[in-house]
Amino acid sequence: MIFQLLTDEDIAFCKKELNEVGYADGKQTQNISKLYNIKENKETPVDTVLGKYISGVFLSNTTLNNIYNPSMVNMQIVNKYGPGDFYDFHVDPFENSMTGMANNFGFSIALNNDYEGGEFVIDGDGGRVAHKLHTGEIIVFPVMYPHAVQEVTKGTRQNIIGWFSSNISFEQAYMLKHLNDVVQIGKSLVKDTPDQSKKDLLIKSVLLQKYIRREWSKQ
């Protein structure tokens, strides 16, 4: 799923916090680099201030809560890709190595889009799909899906990546996304023509959304 998460103010805060941090070779966080050149990029851990800020935005977002019901945002990393940098197909860790908590879904948040190349590629059930994230956009995906970052050909690509735990399975998130789409359509219909039948339909859709999410999150 892809949607706008960060505002212009959020982006400005993130860039201010990252203004003077140092970046290390990204190969250090990928064991497969010992076998072949799977990645070329620079990375730095998200510090406490920025980590709390991103987690707060993440956990308070209505769309994320309605579809994925995240319980905890795990480790976050900032990466940079310059010209010639890339990240070949790989799979993210299924659990946090420090806490043992499950990483059910991964995410990547774009801090800029003034570069060329660098599309995010997901290898899912429907085949490989590439997308260049716009500034402030987030892509959320199951950790079971191999994914990659295509080579950057011009400029610098900067993203915040991380993982989160949830009791919502991939299949359930898929269903909740469709239900969320129904709710959004209902809101548009009521806004355009606020008759009673459309209001009732919207309320029933929201009721189902809230109940199903609560029940599935108990598992």
GROMACS .gro file of C-alpha atoms in nm:
model
  219
    1MET     CA    1   0.000   0.000   0.000
    2ILE     CA    2   0.123   0.350  -0.088
    3PHE     CA    3  -0.013   0.678   0.045
    4GLN     CA    4   0.095   1.021   0.174
    5LEU     CA    5   0.211   0.997   0.537
    6LEU     CA    6   0.438   1.295   0.610
    7THR     CA    7   0.346   1.662   0.572
    8ASP     CA    8   0.586   1.935   0.460
    9GLU     CA    9   0.639   2.019   0.829
   10ASP     CA   10   0.722   1.654   0.904
   11ILE     CA   11   0.975   1.647   0.621
   12ALA     CA   12   1.139   1.968   0.742
   13PHE     CA   13   1.171   1.824   1.095
   14CYS     CA   14   1.326   1.502   0.965
   15LYS     CA   15   1.579   1.683   0.748
   16LYS     CA   16   1.674   1.915   1.033
   17GLU     CA   17   1.740   1.614   1.261
   18LEU     CA   18   1.947   1.446   0.988
   19ASN     CA   19   2.142   1.755   0.890
   20GLU     CA   20   2.467   1.661   1.065
   21VAL     CA   21   2.453   1.283   1.107
   22GLY     CA   22   2.721   1.055   0.965
   23TYR     CA   23   2.649   0.770   0.726
   24ALA     CA   24   2.821   0.430   0.704
   25ASP     CA   25   2.852   0.175   0.427
   26GLY     CA   26   2.518  -0.004   0.391
   27LYS     CA   27   2.688  -0.338   0.331
   28GLN     CA   28   2.743  -0.364   0.706
   29THR     CA   29   2.375  -0.441   0.762
   30GLN     CA   30   2.341  -0.706   0.491
   31ASN     CA   31   2.512  -1.045   0.540
   32ILE     CA   32   2.456  -1.142   0.177
   33SER     CA   33   2.710  -0.872   0.087
   34LYS     CA   34   2.973  -1.133   0.180
   35LEU     CA   35   2.855  -1.346  -0.113
   36TYR     CA   36   2.798  -1.089  -0.388
   37ASN     CA   37   2.750  -0.714  -0.434
   38ILE     CA   38   2.383  -0.697  -0.336
   39LYS     CA   39   2.381  -0.330  -0.236
   40GLU     CA   40   2.557   0.002  -0.267
   41ASN     CA   41   2.426   0.274  -0.038
   42LYS     CA   42   2.489   0.465   0.285
   43GLU     CA   43   2.293   0.419   0.608
   44THR     CA   44   2.258   0.562   0.957
   45PRO     CA   45   2.040   0.456   1.253
   46VAL     CA   46   1.752   0.685   1.342
   47ASP     CA   47   1.829   0.862   1.671
   48THR     CA   48   1.592   0.869   1.970
   49VAL     CA   49   1.435   1.208   1.890
   50LEU     CA   50   1.360   1.130   1.527
   51GLY     CA   51   1.262   0.772   1.611
   52LYS     CA   52   0.998   0.887   1.860
   53TYR     CA   53   0.873   1.147   1.615
   54ILE     CA   54   0.832   0.898   1.327
   55SER     CA   55   0.677   0.638   1.557
   56GLY     CA   56   0.428   0.897   1.682
   57VAL     CA   57   0.323   0.997   1.331
   58PHE     CA   58   0.307   0.633   1.230
   59LEU     CA   59   0.101   0.503   1.522
   60SER     CA   60  -0.144   0.795   1.513
   61ASN     CA   61  -0.220   0.765   1.142
   62THR     CA   62  -0.582   0.665   1.080
   63THR     CA   63  -0.517   0.476   0.756
   64LEU     CA   64  -0.237   0.266   0.906
   65ASN     CA   65  -0.447   0.186   1.211
   66ASN     CA   66  -0.758   0.095   1.012
   67ILE     CA   67  -0.571  -0.146   0.785
   68TYR     CA   68  -0.265  -0.275   0.972
   69ASN     CA   69  -0.334  -0.198   1.340
   70PRO     CA   70   0.039  -0.161   1.424
   71SER     CA   71   0.134  -0.242   1.783
   72MET     CA   72   0.498  -0.131   1.780
   73VAL     CA   73   0.731   0.034   1.531
   74ASN     CA   74   1.064  -0.146   1.535
   75MET     CA   75   1.410  -0.022   1.439
   76GLN     CA   76   1.430   0.255   1.184
   77ILE     CA   77   1.719   0.336   0.949
   78VAL     CA   78   1.783   0.629   0.715
   79ASN     CA   79   1.945   0.537   0.386
   80LYS     CA   80   2.100   0.740   0.108
   81TYR     CA   81   2.148   0.637  -0.254
   82GLY     CA   82   2.369   0.846  -0.482
   83PRO     CA   83   2.436   0.795  -0.853
   84GLY     CA   84   2.522   0.429  -0.916
   85ASP     CA   85   2.380   0.310  -0.582
   86PHE     CA   86   2.122   0.032  -0.566
   87TYR     CA   87   1.986  -0.252  -0.353
   88ASP     CA   88   1.921  -0.583  -0.527
   89PHE     CA   89   1.632  -0.810  -0.431
   90HIS     CA   90   1.636  -0.918  -0.067
   91VAL     CA   91   1.405  -1.015   0.220
   92ASP     CA   92   1.383  -0.816   0.542
   93PRO     CA   93   1.429  -0.973   0.889
   94PHE     CA   94   1.120  -1.145   1.029
   95GLU     CA   95   1.197  -1.033   1.382
   96ASN     CA   96   1.384  -0.761   1.570
   97SER     CA   97   1.723  -0.909   1.658
   98MET     CA   98   1.742  -0.711   1.984
   99THR     CA   99   1.391  -0.757   2.123
  100GLY     CA  100   1.271  -1.070   1.945
  101MET     CA  101   0.949  -0.894   1.842
  102ALA     CA  102   0.798  -0.993   1.510
  103ASN     CA  103   0.841  -0.775   1.204
  104ASN     CA  104   0.514  -0.843   1.023
  105PHE     CA  105   0.536  -0.555   0.778
  106GLY     CA  106   0.812  -0.333   0.644
  107PHE     CA  107   0.789   0.025   0.528
  108SER     CA  108   0.986   0.291   0.343
  109ILE     CA  109   0.914   0.665   0.369
  110ALA     CA  110   1.051   0.903   0.106
  111LEU     CA  111   1.215   1.222   0.229
  112ASN     CA  112   1.264   1.357  -0.124
  113ASN     CA  113   1.200   1.276  -0.490
  114ASP     CA  114   1.437   1.514  -0.669
  115TYR     CA  115   1.644   1.232  -0.817
  116GLU     CA  116   1.626   0.995  -1.113
  117GLY     CA  117   1.601   0.618  -1.100
  118GLY     CA  118   1.578   0.464  -0.753
  119GLU     CA  119   1.233   0.307  -0.795
  120PHE     CA  120   1.116   0.079  -0.515
  121VAL     CA  121   1.035  -0.266  -0.657
  122ILE     CA  122   0.812  -0.527  -0.489
  123ASP     CA  123   0.817  -0.889  -0.606
  124GLY     CA  124   0.467  -0.998  -0.501
  125ASP     CA  125   0.204  -1.246  -0.611
  126GLY     CA  126   0.120  -1.032  -0.913
  127GLY     CA  127   0.482  -1.006  -1.029
  128ARG     CA  128   0.734  -0.728  -0.994
  129VAL     CA  129   0.596  -0.375  -0.960
  130ALA     CA  130   0.816  -0.062  -0.950
  131HIS     CA  131   0.716   0.273  -0.803
  132LYS     CA  132   0.904   0.596  -0.743
  133LEU     CA  133   0.788   0.733  -0.409
  134HIS     CA  134   0.696   1.101  -0.388
  135THR     CA  135   0.820   1.312  -0.098
  136GLY     CA  136   0.637   1.210   0.219
  137GLU     CA  137   0.487   0.894   0.071
  138ILE     CA  138   0.508   0.562   0.252
  139ILE     CA  139   0.499   0.214   0.105
  140VAL     CA  140   0.395  -0.071   0.339
  141PHE     CA  141   0.458  -0.433   0.245
  142PRO     CA  142   0.466  -0.781   0.406
  143VAL     CA  143   0.820  -0.876   0.507
  144MET     CA  144   0.776  -1.202   0.312
  145TYR     CA  145   0.792  -1.009  -0.016
  146PRO     CA  146   1.135  -0.973  -0.180
  147HIS     CA  147   1.199  -0.612  -0.278
  148ALA     CA  148   1.470  -0.392  -0.426
  149VAL     CA  149   1.576  -0.035  -0.500
  150GLN     CA  150   1.672   0.025  -0.860
  151GLU     CA  151   1.993   0.210  -0.942
  152VAL     CA  152   1.986   0.584  -0.886
  153THR     CA  153   2.110   0.760  -1.200
  154LYS     CA  154   2.101   1.123  -1.085
  155GLY     CA  155   2.072   1.306  -0.754
  156THR     CA  156   2.040   1.158  -0.404
  157ARG     CA  157   1.756   0.938  -0.279
  158GLN     CA  158   1.689   0.956   0.098
  159ASN     CA  159   1.438   0.734   0.282
  160ILE     CA  160   1.346   0.623   0.631
  161ILE     CA  161   1.293   0.247   0.649
  162GLY     CA  162   1.165   0.031   0.931
  163TRP     CA  163   0.934  -0.248   1.039
  164PHE     CA  164   0.635  -0.290   1.266
  165SER     CA  165   0.453  -0.559   1.459
  166SER     CA  166   0.084  -0.633   1.418
  167ASN     CA  167  -0.165  -0.909   1.493
  168ILE     CA  168  -0.320  -0.839   1.153
  169SER     CA  169  -0.210  -1.092   0.891
  170PHE     CA  170  -0.131  -1.001   0.532
  171GLU     CA  171  -0.461  -1.154   0.417
  172GLN     CA  172  -0.655  -0.964   0.682
  173ALA     CA  173  -0.480  -0.638   0.593
  174TYR     CA  174  -0.578  -0.699   0.232
  175MET     CA  175  -0.944  -0.731   0.332
  176LEU     CA  176  -0.927  -0.430   0.565
  177LYS     CA  177  -0.780  -0.219   0.287
  178HIS     CA  178  -1.080  -0.296   0.067
  179LEU     CA  179  -1.317  -0.222   0.354
  180ASN     CA  180  -1.132   0.106   0.414
  181ASP     CA  181  -1.183   0.190   0.044
  182VAL     CA  182  -1.558   0.131   0.090
  183VAL     CA  183  -1.561   0.366   0.391
  184GLN     CA  184  -1.379   0.637   0.194
  185ILE     CA  185  -1.624   0.605  -0.095
  186GLY     CA  186  -1.910   0.630   0.157
  187LYS     CA  187  -1.764   0.951   0.295
  188SER     CA  188  -1.743   1.098  -0.056
  189LEU     CA  189  -2.103   1.002  -0.131
  190VAL     CA  190  -2.231   1.159   0.191
  191LYS     CA  191  -2.031   1.475   0.128
  192ASP     CA  192  -2.177   1.510  -0.222
  193THR     CA  193  -2.534   1.410  -0.134
  194PRO     CA  194  -2.601   1.379   0.241
  195ASP     CA  195  -2.928   1.185   0.225
  196GLN     CA  196  -3.022   0.942   0.503
  197SER     CA  197  -2.959   0.619   0.309
  198LYS     CA  198  -2.600   0.720   0.233
  199LYS     CA  199  -2.546   0.825   0.595
  200ASP     CA  200  -2.675   0.487   0.715
  201LEU     CA  201  -2.451   0.302   0.470
  202LEU     CA  202  -2.147   0.498   0.589
  203ILE     CA  203  -2.221   0.429   0.956
  204LYS     CA  204  -2.267   0.057   0.889
  205SER     CA  205  -1.939   0.044   0.695
  206VAL     CA  206  -1.751   0.218   0.977
  207LEU     CA  207  -1.913  -0.018   1.229
  208LEU     CA  208  -1.791  -0.323   1.035
  209GLN     CA  209  -1.446  -0.171   0.994
  210LYS     CA  210  -1.402  -0.101   1.365
  211TYR     CA  211  -1.544  -0.436   1.478
  212ILE     CA  212  -1.346  -0.654   1.237
  213ARG     CA  213  -1.021  -0.470   1.308
  214ARG     CA  214  -1.071  -0.509   1.683
  215GLU     CA  215  -1.153  -0.880   1.659
  216TRP     CA  216  -0.865  -0.962   1.426
  217SER     CA  217  -0.619  -0.764   1.638
  218LYS     CA  218  -0.692  -0.994   1.937
  219GLN     CA  219  -0.532  -1.297   1.771
   0.00000   0.00000   0.00000
